[in-house]
Tab-separated table of C-alpha atoms in Angstrom:
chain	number	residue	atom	x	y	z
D	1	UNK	CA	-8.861	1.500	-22.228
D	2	UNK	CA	-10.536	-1.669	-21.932
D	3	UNK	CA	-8.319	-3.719	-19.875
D	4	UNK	CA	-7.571	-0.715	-17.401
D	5	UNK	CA	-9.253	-0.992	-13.424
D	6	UNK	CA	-11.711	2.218	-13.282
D	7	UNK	CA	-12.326	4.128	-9.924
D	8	UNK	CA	-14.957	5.989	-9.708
D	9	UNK	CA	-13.904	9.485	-8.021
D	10	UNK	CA	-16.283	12.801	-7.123
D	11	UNK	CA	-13.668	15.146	-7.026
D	12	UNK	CA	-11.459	16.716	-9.885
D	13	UNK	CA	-8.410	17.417	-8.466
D	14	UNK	CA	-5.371	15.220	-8.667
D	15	UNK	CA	-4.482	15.067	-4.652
D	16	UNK	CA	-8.256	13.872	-4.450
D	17	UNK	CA	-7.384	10.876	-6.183
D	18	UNK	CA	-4.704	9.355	-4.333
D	19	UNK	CA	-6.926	9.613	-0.913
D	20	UNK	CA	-9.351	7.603	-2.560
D	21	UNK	CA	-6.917	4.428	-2.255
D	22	UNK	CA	-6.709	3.286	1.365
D	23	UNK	CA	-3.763	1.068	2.236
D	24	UNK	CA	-4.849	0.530	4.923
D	25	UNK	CA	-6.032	-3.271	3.186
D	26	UNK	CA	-2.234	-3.878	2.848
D	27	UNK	CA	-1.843	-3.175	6.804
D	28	UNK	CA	-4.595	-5.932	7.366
D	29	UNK	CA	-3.396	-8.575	4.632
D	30	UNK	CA	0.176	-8.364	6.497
D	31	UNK	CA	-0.800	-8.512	10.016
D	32	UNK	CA	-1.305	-12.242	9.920
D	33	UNK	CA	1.652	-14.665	10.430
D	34	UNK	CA	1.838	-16.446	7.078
D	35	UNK	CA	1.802	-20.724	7.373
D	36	UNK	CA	4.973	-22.156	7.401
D	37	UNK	CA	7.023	-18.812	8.205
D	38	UNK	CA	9.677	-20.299	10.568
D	39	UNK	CA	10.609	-17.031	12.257
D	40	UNK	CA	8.375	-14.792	14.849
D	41	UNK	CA	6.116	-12.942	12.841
D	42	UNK	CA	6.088	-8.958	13.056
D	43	UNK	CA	4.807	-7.641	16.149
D	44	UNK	CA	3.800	-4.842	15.349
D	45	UNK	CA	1.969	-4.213	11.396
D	46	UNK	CA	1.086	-0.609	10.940
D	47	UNK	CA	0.823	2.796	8.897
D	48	UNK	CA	2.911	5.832	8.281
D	49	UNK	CA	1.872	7.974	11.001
D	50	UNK	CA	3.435	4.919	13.472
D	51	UNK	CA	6.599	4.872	11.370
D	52	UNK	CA	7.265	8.312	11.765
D	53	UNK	CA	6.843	8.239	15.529
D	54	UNK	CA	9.336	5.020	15.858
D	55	UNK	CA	11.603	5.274	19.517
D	56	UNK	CA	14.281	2.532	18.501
D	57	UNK	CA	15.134	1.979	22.150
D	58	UNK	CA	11.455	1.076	22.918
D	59	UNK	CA	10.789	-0.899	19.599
D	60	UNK	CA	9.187	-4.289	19.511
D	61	UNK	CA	11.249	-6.108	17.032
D	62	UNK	CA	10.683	-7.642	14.240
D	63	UNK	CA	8.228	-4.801	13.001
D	64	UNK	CA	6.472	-3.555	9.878
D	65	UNK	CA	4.786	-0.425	8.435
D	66	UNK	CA	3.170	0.225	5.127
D	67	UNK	CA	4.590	3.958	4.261
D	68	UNK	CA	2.818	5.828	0.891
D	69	UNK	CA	6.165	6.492	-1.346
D	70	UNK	CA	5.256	7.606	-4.844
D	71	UNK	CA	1.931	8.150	-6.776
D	72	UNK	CA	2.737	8.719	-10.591
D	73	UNK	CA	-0.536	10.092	-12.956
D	74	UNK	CA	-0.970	11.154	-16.185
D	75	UNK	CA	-4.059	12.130	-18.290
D	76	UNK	CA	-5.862	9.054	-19.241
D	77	UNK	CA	-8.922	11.242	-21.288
D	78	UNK	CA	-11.585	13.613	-19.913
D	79	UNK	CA	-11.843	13.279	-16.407
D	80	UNK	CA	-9.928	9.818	-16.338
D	81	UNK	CA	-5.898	9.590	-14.870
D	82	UNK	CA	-3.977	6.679	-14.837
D	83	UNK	CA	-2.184	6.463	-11.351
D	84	UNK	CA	0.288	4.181	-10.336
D	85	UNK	CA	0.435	4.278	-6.720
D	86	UNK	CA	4.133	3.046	-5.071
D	87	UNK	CA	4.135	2.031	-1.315
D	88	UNK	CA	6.732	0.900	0.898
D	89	UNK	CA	6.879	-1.950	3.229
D	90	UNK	CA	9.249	-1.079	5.824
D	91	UNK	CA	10.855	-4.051	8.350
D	92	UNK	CA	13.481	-3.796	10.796
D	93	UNK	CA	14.362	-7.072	12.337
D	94	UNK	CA	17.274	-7.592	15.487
D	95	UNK	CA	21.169	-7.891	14.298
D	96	UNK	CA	22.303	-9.889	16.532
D	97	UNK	CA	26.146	-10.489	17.221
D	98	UNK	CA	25.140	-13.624	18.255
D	99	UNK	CA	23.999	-15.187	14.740
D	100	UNK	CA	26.534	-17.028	12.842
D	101	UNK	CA	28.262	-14.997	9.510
D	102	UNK	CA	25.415	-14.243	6.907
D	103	UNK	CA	22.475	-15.093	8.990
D	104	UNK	CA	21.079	-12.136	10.027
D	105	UNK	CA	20.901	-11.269	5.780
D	106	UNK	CA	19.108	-14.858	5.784
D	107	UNK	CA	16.697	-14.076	8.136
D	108	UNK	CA	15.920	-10.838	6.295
D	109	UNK	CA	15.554	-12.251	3.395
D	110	UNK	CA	13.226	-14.751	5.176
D	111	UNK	CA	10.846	-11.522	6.091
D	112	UNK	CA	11.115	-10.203	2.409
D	113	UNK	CA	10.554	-12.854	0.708
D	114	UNK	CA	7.066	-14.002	2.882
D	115	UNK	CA	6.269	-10.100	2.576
D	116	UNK	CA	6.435	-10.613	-1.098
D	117	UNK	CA	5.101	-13.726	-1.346
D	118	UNK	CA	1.797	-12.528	0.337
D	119	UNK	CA	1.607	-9.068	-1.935
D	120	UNK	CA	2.878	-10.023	-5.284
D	121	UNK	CA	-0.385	-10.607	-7.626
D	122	UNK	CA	-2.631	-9.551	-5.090
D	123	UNK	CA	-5.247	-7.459	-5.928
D	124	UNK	CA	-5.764	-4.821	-3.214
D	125	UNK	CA	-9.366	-3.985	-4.516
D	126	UNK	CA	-11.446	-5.800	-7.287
D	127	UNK	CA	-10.900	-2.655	-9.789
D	128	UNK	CA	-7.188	-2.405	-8.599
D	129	UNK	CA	-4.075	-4.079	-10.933
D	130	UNK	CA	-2.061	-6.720	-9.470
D	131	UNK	CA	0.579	-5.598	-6.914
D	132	UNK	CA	4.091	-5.323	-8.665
D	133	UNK	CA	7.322	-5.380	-6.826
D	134	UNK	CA	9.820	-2.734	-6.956
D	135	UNK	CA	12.991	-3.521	-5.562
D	136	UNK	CA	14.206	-3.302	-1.860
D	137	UNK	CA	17.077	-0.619	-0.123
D	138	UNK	CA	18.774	-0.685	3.244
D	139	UNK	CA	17.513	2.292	4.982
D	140	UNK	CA	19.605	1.802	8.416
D	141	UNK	CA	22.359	-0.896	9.604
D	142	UNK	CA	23.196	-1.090	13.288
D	143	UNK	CA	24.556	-2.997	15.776
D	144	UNK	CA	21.044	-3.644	17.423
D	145	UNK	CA	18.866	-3.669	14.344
D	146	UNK	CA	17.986	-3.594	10.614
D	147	UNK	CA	15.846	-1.347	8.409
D	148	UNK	CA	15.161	-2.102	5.169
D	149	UNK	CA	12.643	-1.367	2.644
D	150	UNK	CA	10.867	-3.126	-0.453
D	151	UNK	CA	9.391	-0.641	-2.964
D	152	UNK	CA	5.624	-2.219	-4.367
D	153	UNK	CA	3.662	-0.273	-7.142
D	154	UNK	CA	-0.024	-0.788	-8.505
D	155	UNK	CA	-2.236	0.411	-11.112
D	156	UNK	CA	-5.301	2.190	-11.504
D	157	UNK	CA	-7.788	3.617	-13.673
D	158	UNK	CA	-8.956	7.068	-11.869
D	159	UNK	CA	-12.228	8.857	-12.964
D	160	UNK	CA	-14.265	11.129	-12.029
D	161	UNK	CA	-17.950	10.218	-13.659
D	162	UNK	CA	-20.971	11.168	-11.610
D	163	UNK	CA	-23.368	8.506	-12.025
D	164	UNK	CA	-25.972	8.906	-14.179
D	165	UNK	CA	-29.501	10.217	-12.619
D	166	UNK	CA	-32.757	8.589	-12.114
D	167	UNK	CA	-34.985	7.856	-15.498
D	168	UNK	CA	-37.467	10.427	-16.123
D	169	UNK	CA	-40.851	8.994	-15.058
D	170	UNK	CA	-42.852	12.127	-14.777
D	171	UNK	CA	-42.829	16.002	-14.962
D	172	UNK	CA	-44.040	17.674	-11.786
D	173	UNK	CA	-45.452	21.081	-11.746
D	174	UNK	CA	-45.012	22.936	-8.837
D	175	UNK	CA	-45.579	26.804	-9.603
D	176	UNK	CA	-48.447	29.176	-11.269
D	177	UNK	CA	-50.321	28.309	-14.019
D	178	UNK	CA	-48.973	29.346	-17.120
């Protein structure tokens, strides 16, 4: 159990745990254009609730969002779960007509591959396993624009220990005497 990242938690149930993970850190760490990325750098960075309201026609391309996908737990001991939490990084980038055969995949790959480069090992919090990457799916194909999505995963050790109280100094009597 040694080599596991602990989180310390106050509740007991399991849908407390997850909300004690923000990722909102992952929205932040991709905002930035990486050095050296060749291509325009996503315009907009942002969360689920942003996904979910996306109007195609008035989208800023190229664009991100961090979307929660998966949490996985099992019993890790008395009030201790091991939780791997999976997020997505969504992109959708232009398809152009006017790219030559294959580049629009190359460009893509371009965006992946700096979106990996800045998550893979990172540590999204000091008690937090290095960021793992999952795989990647083609959510939508058009003739205006691309959707894809990269699967990441990391690991955590969940408790829920109260800390210990304050040392007993002194006994204070406050009623009758006995």
């Amino acid at each position: 159990m040694a080599d596991r990242p602990v989180f310390g938690v106050t509740g007991n149930a399991c849908s407390e745990l997850v909300e004690m993970i923000s990722l909102t850190p992952l929205i932040l760490h991709l905002t930035p254009k990486p050095a050296g990325f060749a291509h325009l750098w996503f315009r907009q960075v942002a969360g689920a609730s942003e996904f979910a309201q996306i109007r195609p026609e008035a989208l800023p391309l190229p664009a991100c969002w961090v979307v929660r996908a998966v949490d996985k737990v099992s019993h890790a001991g008395e009030r201790a779960e091991d939780l791997t939490l999976g997020f997505d990084v969504v992109m959708a980038i232009e398809n152009v007509r006017t790219h030559k055969p294959g580049e629009t995949d190359d460009i893509l790959l371009a965006y992946r591959q700096a979106v990996k480069t800045l998550l893979l090992g990172w540590e999204l919090e000091p008690e937090v396993k290095p960021i793992k990457f999952g795989g990647g799916q083609v959510l939508e194909y058009s003739d205006g624009d691309i959707y894809w999505r990269d699967r990441y995963e990391f690991d955590a050790l969940i408790t829920n220990y109260l800390p210990d109280p304050p040392a007993f100094d002194r006994l204070v009597h406050t009623g009758d005497r006995l």
